[in-house]
Coordinates of N, CA and C in Angstrom, one line a residue:
M1 N 62.6 99.5 86.8 CA 62.8 98.3 86.0 C 63.8 97.4 86.7
L2 N 63.4 96.3 87.2 CA 64.3 95.4 87.9 C 64.5 94.3 86.9
G3 N 65.7 93.9 86.7 CA 66.1 92.8 85.8 C 67.5 92.6 85.7
G4 N 68.0 92.0 84.7 CA 69.4 91.7 84.5 C 70.3 92.9 84.6
K5 N 70.0 94.0 84.0 CA 70.8 95.2 83.9 C 71.0 95.7 85.3
E6 N 69.9 95.9 86.1 CA 70.0 96.5 87.4 C 70.8 95.5 88.3
S7 N 70.5 94.2 88.2 CA 71.2 93.2 89.1 C 72.7 93.2 88.8
A8 N 73.1 93.3 87.5 CA 74.5 93.4 87.2 C 75.1 94.6 87.8
A9 N 74.4 95.8 87.7 CA 75.0 97.0 88.3 C 75.2 96.9 89.8
S10 N 74.2 96.2 90.5 CA 74.3 96.0 91.9 C 75.5 95.2 92.3
E11 N 75.8 94.1 91.5 CA 76.9 93.2 91.7 C 78.2 94.0 91.5
Q12 N 78.2 94.8 90.4 CA 79.4 95.6 90.1 C 79.8 96.6 91.2
N13 N 78.8 97.2 91.8 CA 79.0 98.1 92.9 C 79.6 97.5 94.1
W14 N 79.1 96.3 94.4 CA 79.7 95.5 95.5 C 81.1 95.3 95.3
Q15 N 81.5 94.8 94.1 CA 82.9 94.5 93.8 C 83.7 95.8 93.9
Q16 N 83.2 96.9 93.5 CA 84.0 98.2 93.6 C 84.1 98.6 95.1
L17 N 83.1 98.5 95.9 CA 83.2 98.8 97.3 C 84.3 98.0 98.0
E18 N 84.4 96.8 97.6 CA 85.5 95.9 98.1 C 86.9 96.5 97.9
N19 N 87.0 97.3 96.8 CA 88.3 97.8 96.5 C 88.8 98.9 97.5
F20 N 87.9 99.4 98.4 CA 88.3 100.4 99.3 C 89.1 99.7 100.5
V21 N 88.9 98.4 100.7 CA 89.5 97.7 101.9 C 91.0 97.7 101.8
G22 N 91.6 98.0 102.9 CA 93.1 97.9 103.0 C 93.7 99.1 103.5
E23 N 95.0 99.1 103.5 CA 95.8 100.3 103.8 C 96.4 100.9 102.6
W24 N 96.4 102.3 102.5 CA 96.7 103.0 101.3 C 97.7 104.2 101.6
D25 N 98.6 104.4 100.7 CA 99.4 105.6 100.6 C 98.6 106.5 99.7
V26 N 98.5 107.8 100.2 CA 97.7 108.8 99.5 C 98.7 109.9 99.0
N27 N 98.6 110.1 97.7 CA 99.4 111.2 97.1 C 98.4 112.2 96.6
I28 N 98.6 113.5 96.9 CA 97.7 114.6 96.5 C 98.5 115.4 95.5
Q29 N 97.9 115.6 94.3 CA 98.4 116.6 93.4 C 97.5 117.7 93.2
T30 N 98.0 118.9 93.5 CA 97.1 120.1 93.3 C 97.5 120.7 91.9
H31 N 96.4 120.9 91.1 CA 96.7 121.3 89.7 C 96.6 122.9 89.6
T32 N 96.0 123.6 90.6 CA 95.9 125.0 90.4 C 96.9 125.8 91.2
V33 N 97.5 125.3 92.3 CA 98.5 126.0 93.0 C 99.5 124.9 93.5
A34 N 100.7 125.4 93.7 CA 101.8 124.5 94.2 C 101.6 124.3 95.7
T35 N 101.8 123.0 96.2 CA 101.7 122.7 97.6 C 102.9 121.7 97.9
E36 N 103.3 121.7 99.2 CA 104.3 120.8 99.6 C 103.7 119.4 99.8
P37 N 104.5 118.3 99.4 CA 104.0 117.0 99.6 C 103.9 116.6 101.1
Q38 N 102.9 115.9 101.4 CA 102.7 115.4 102.8 C 102.5 113.9 102.8
Q39 N 103.0 113.2 103.8 CA 102.7 111.8 104.0 C 101.3 111.6 104.5
I40 N 100.5 111.0 103.7 CA 99.1 110.8 104.1 C 98.8 109.3 104.0
I41 N 98.1 108.7 105.0 CA 97.8 107.3 105.0 C 96.3 107.2 105.1
A42 N 95.8 106.1 104.5 CA 94.3 105.9 104.5 C 94.1 104.4 104.9
K43 N 93.1 104.1 105.6 CA 92.7 102.7 105.9 C 91.2 102.6 105.6
G44 N 90.9 101.6 104.8 CA 89.5 101.4 104.4 C 89.0 100.0 104.9
R45 N 87.7 100.0 105.1 CA 87.1 98.8 105.5 C 85.6 98.8 105.1
L46 N 85.1 97.6 104.9 CA 83.7 97.5 104.6 C 82.9 97.5 105.9
T47 N 81.8 98.2 106.0 CA 81.0 98.2 107.2 C 79.7 97.4 106.9
S48 N 79.4 97.1 105.6 CA 78.3 96.3 105.2 C 78.5 95.9 103.8
L49 N 77.6 95.2 103.2 CA 77.7 94.8 101.8 C 77.6 96.0 100.8
S50 N 77.0 97.1 101.4 CA 76.8 98.2 100.5 C 77.5 99.5 101.0
H51 N 78.4 99.4 101.9 CA 79.0 100.6 102.6 C 80.5 100.4 102.9
A52 N 81.3 101.3 102.5 CA 82.8 101.3 102.9 C 83.2 102.6 103.5
D53 N 84.0 102.5 104.5 CA 84.6 103.7 105.2 C 86.1 103.8 104.9
V54 N 86.6 105.0 104.6 CA 88.0 105.2 104.5 C 88.4 106.3 105.4
K55 N 89.3 106.0 106.3 CA 89.9 107.0 107.3 C 91.2 107.5 106.7
I56 N 91.3 108.9 106.6 CA 92.4 109.5 105.9 C 93.1 110.4 107.0
T57 N 94.4 110.2 107.3 CA 95.1 110.9 108.3 C 96.5 111.2 107.9
N58 N 97.2 112.2 108.6 CA 98.6 112.4 108.4 C 99.2 113.0 109.7
Q59 N 100.5 113.1 109.8 CA 101.2 113.6 111.0 C 100.8 115.1 111.2
Q60 N 100.4 115.9 110.2 CA 100.1 117.3 110.4 C 98.7 117.5 110.9
G61 N 98.0 116.5 111.2 CA 96.6 116.7 111.8 C 95.5 116.5 110.9
L62 N 95.7 116.1 109.6 CA 94.6 115.7 108.7 C 93.8 114.6 109.3
N63 N 92.5 114.7 109.4 CA 91.6 113.7 110.0 C 90.3 113.7 109.3
L64 N 90.2 112.9 108.2 CA 89.0 112.8 107.4 C 88.4 111.4 107.4
N65 N 87.1 111.3 107.3 CA 86.5 110.0 107.0 C 85.6 110.1 105.8
A66 N 85.8 109.3 104.8 CA 85.0 109.2 103.6 C 84.2 108.0 103.6
S67 N 82.9 108.1 103.5 CA 82.0 107.0 103.5 C 81.4 106.8 102.1
F68 N 81.6 105.7 101.5 CA 81.0 105.4 100.2 C 79.9 104.4 100.3
S69 N 78.8 104.6 99.7 CA 77.7 103.6 99.8 C 76.9 103.5 98.5
Y70 N 76.2 102.4 98.4 CA 75.3 102.3 97.2 C 74.1 101.4 97.6
D71 N 72.9 101.9 97.2 CA 71.7 101.0 97.3 C 70.8 101.4 96.1
M72 N 69.9 100.5 95.8 CA 69.1 100.6 94.6 C 68.2 101.9 94.7
S73 N 67.7 102.3 95.9 CA 66.9 103.4 96.0 C 67.6 104.7 96.0
G74 N 68.8 104.8 96.7 CA 69.5 106.1 96.8 C 70.6 106.2 95.8
G75 N 71.0 105.1 95.2 CA 72.2 105.2 94.2 C 73.5 105.4 95.0
H76 N 74.4 106.0 94.3 CA 75.8 106.2 94.8 C 75.8 107.4 95.8
Q77 N 76.4 107.2 97.0 CA 76.5 108.3 98.0 C 77.9 108.4 98.4
L78 N 78.3 109.6 98.8 CA 79.6 109.9 99.4 C 79.4 110.9 100.5
K79 N 80.0 110.6 101.6 CA 79.9 111.6 102.7 C 81.3 111.7 103.2
V80 N 81.8 113.0 103.3 CA 83.1 113.3 103.7 C 83.0 114.1 105.0
D81 N 83.6 113.5 106.1 CA 83.6 114.2 107.4 C 85.0 114.7 107.7
N82 N 85.1 116.0 107.9 CA 86.3 116.6 108.4 C 86.2 116.6 109.9
L83 N 86.8 115.6 110.6 CA 86.7 115.5 112.0 C 87.3 116.6 112.8
N84 N 88.3 117.2 112.3 CA 89.0 118.4 113.0 C 88.1 119.6 113.0
K85 N 87.3 119.8 112.0 CA 86.5 121.0 111.9 C 85.0 120.7 112.1
D86 N 84.7 119.4 112.4 CA 83.3 119.0 112.6 C 82.4 119.5 111.5
V87 N 82.8 119.2 110.3 CA 82.1 119.5 109.1 C 81.9 118.3 108.2
S88 N 80.6 118.1 107.7 CA 80.3 117.0 106.9 C 79.8 117.5 105.5
V89 N 80.2 116.9 104.5 CA 79.7 117.2 103.1 C 79.2 116.0 102.5
N90 N 77.9 116.0 102.0 CA 77.3 114.9 101.3 C 77.2 115.1 99.8
F91 N 77.4 114.0 99.1 CA 77.4 114.0 97.6 C 76.5 112.8 97.2
V92 N 75.9 113.0 96.0 CA 75.2 112.0 95.3 C 75.9 111.7 94.0
G93 N 75.9 110.5 93.6 CA 76.7 110.1 92.4 C 76.0 109.4 91.3
E94 N 76.6 109.5 90.1 CA 76.1 108.7 89.0 C 77.2 107.9 88.4
Q95 N 76.9 106.7 88.1 CA 77.9 105.8 87.4 C 78.0 106.2 86.0
L96 N 79.2 106.4 85.5 CA 79.4 106.8 84.1 C 79.3 105.6 83.2
T97 N 78.5 105.6 82.2 CA 78.3 104.5 81.3 C 79.6 103.9 80.8
N98 N 79.7 102.6 80.8 CA 80.8 101.9 80.3 C 82.2 102.3 80.8
A99 N 82.2 102.8 82.1 CA 83.4 103.3 82.7 C 83.5 102.8 84.1
N100 N 84.7 102.7 84.7 CA 84.9 102.4 86.1 C 84.9 103.7 86.9
R101 N 84.0 104.6 86.6 CA 84.0 105.9 87.2 C 82.6 106.3 87.7
V102 N 82.6 107.1 88.8 CA 81.4 107.6 89.4 C 81.6 109.1 89.6
S103 N 80.7 110.0 89.0 CA 80.8 111.4 89.3 C 79.9 111.7 90.5
F104 N 80.4 112.5 91.4 CA 79.6 112.9 92.6 C 79.4 114.4 92.6
Y105 N 78.2 114.8 93.1 CA 77.8 116.2 93.1 C 77.4 116.5 94.5
P106 N 77.7 117.7 95.1 CA 77.3 118.1 96.4 C 75.8 118.2 96.5
T107 N 75.2 117.8 97.7 CA 73.7 117.9 97.8 C 73.3 119.1 98.6
N108 N 74.2 119.7 99.3 CA 73.9 121.0 100.1 C 74.7 122.1 99.5
L109 N 74.1 123.0 98.8 CA 74.8 124.1 98.1 C 75.4 125.1 99.1
N110 N 75.0 125.0 100.4 CA 75.6 125.9 101.4 C 76.9 125.4 102.0
D111 N 77.2 124.2 101.7 CA 78.5 123.6 102.2 C 79.7 124.3 101.4
V112 N 80.8 124.5 102.1 CA 82.0 125.1 101.5 C 83.0 123.9 101.3
I113 N 83.3 123.6 100.1 CA 84.2 122.6 99.8 C 85.6 123.2 99.5
Y114 N 85.6 124.2 98.6 CA 86.8 124.9 98.3 C 86.5 126.4 98.5
A115 N 87.3 127.1 99.3 CA 87.1 128.5 99.6 C 87.1 129.3 98.3
G116 N 86.1 130.1 98.1 CA 86.1 131.0 96.9 C 85.5 130.3 95.7
I117 N 85.0 129.1 95.8 CA 84.4 128.4 94.6 C 83.0 128.0 95.0
V118 N 82.0 128.4 94.2 CA 80.6 128.1 94.4 C 80.4 126.6 94.5
T119 N 79.8 126.1 95.5 CA 79.6 124.6 95.7 C 78.9 124.0 94.5
S120 N 77.9 124.6 93.9 CA 77.2 124.0 92.8 C 78.1 123.8 91.6
D121 N 79.3 124.5 91.6 CA 80.2 124.4 90.4 C 81.2 123.2 90.6
I122 N 81.1 122.5 91.7 CA 82.1 121.4 92.0 C 81.6 120.0 91.7
R123 N 82.5 119.2 91.1 CA 82.2 117.8 90.8 C 83.4 117.0 91.3
I124 N 83.1 115.8 91.9 CA 84.2 114.9 92.3 C 84.0 113.6 91.4
E125 N 85.1 113.1 90.9 CA 85.1 111.9 90.1 C 85.9 110.8 90.8
L126 N 85.3 109.7 91.0 CA 86.0 108.5 91.6 C 86.3 107.5 90.5
S127 N 87.5 107.0 90.4 CA 87.8 106.0 89.4 C 88.7 104.9 90.0
F128 N 88.5 103.7 89.5 CA 89.3 102.5 90.0 C 90.2 102.1 88.9
V129 N 91.5 101.8 89.2 CA 92.5 101.3 88.3 C 92.9 99.9 88.9
G130 N 92.1 98.9 88.6 CA 92.3 97.6 89.2 C 92.0 97.6 90.7
K131 N 92.6 96.7 91.5 CA 92.3 96.7 92.9 C 93.4 97.3 93.8
K132 N 94.5 97.8 93.1 CA 95.6 98.4 93.8 C 95.6 99.9 93.8
V133 N 94.8 100.5 92.9 CA 94.9 102.0 92.8 C 93.4 102.5 92.6
W134 N 93.1 103.6 93.4 CA 91.9 104.3 93.0 C 92.2 105.8 93.2
I135 N 91.4 106.6 92.4 CA 91.7 108.0 92.3 C 90.4 108.8 92.5
I136 N 90.6 109.9 93.2 CA 89.5 110.9 93.3 C 90.1 112.2 92.7
D137 N 89.4 112.7 91.7 CA 89.7 114.0 91.0 C 88.6 115.0 91.4
S138 N 89.0 116.2 91.8 CA 88.0 117.2 92.0 C 88.1 118.2 90.9
Y139 N 86.9 118.7 90.4 CA 86.8 119.7 89.3 C 85.9 120.8 89.8
A140 N 86.1 122.0 89.1 CA 85.2 123.1 89.4 C 85.1 124.0 88.1
Y141 N 84.0 124.6 87.9 CA 83.9 125.6 86.8 C 84.6 126.9 87.3
V142 N 85.6 127.3 86.6 CA 86.4 128.5 87.0 C 86.6 129.2 85.7
D143 N 86.2 130.5 85.6 CA 86.4 131.3 84.4 C 85.7 130.7 83.2
G144 N 84.5 130.1 83.4 CA 83.7 129.6 82.3 C 84.1 128.2 81.7
S145 N 85.0 127.5 82.4 CA 85.3 126.2 81.9 C 85.6 125.3 83.1
E146 N 85.4 124.0 82.9 CA 85.7 123.1 84.0 C 87.2 122.8 84.1
Q147 N 87.7 122.9 85.3 CA 89.2 122.7 85.5 C 89.4 121.7 86.7
K148 N 90.4 120.9 86.5 CA 90.8 120.0 87.5 C 91.5 120.7 88.7
L149 N 91.0 120.5 89.9 CA 91.6 121.2 91.0 C 92.7 120.3 91.7
Q150 N 92.3 119.1 92.1 CA 93.1 118.2 92.8 C 92.9 116.8 92.4
T151 N 94.0 116.0 92.5 CA 93.9 114.5 92.3 C 94.4 113.8 93.6
F152 N 93.6 112.9 94.1 CA 94.0 112.1 95.3 C 94.2 110.7 94.8
R153 N 95.4 110.2 94.8 CA 95.7 108.9 94.3 C 96.0 108.0 95.5
F154 N 95.2 106.9 95.6 CA 95.3 105.9 96.7 C 96.0 104.7 96.1
T155 N 97.2 104.3 96.7 CA 97.9 103.1 96.2 C 98.0 102.2 97.4
R156 N 97.6 100.9 97.1 CA 97.5 99.9 98.2 C 98.8 99.6 98.8
L157 N 98.9 99.6 100.2 CA 100.0 99.2 100.9 C 99.9 97.8 101.4
S158 N 98.7 97.3 101.6 CA 98.5 96.0 102.1 C 97.4 95.3 101.4

């Protein structure tokens, strides 16, 4: 069905992809175990009207690239490349109705996202808080219920 509703969704996705552009301070909160804070920086850019790349690095050697895209036939897509380990994980997403959020699910159940957690039990949620903050929360079913594992908060530097 092509019409006003689909066209409006397409325009909304373009506006959200634009929110990845810029330099970001990244704060990671781990909800299941204590970790030491690390200074993480991210730089985002649009590579086309329907695709944005975000490079995530730190002094300790973190080297990730997250590619967010949207098109009418494939919907929401997320690809995370761990450049240090030469590992890529692909996700497909669904826009949550009446929300500024997209839930992503892994497409290859053989990928390892979190050690010791079955890949099919993992979900990633992306949300936007205006144009200065966006958040990625990761969830997994553990002991029979969904639990939040980590929160990645991106705050605009420039």
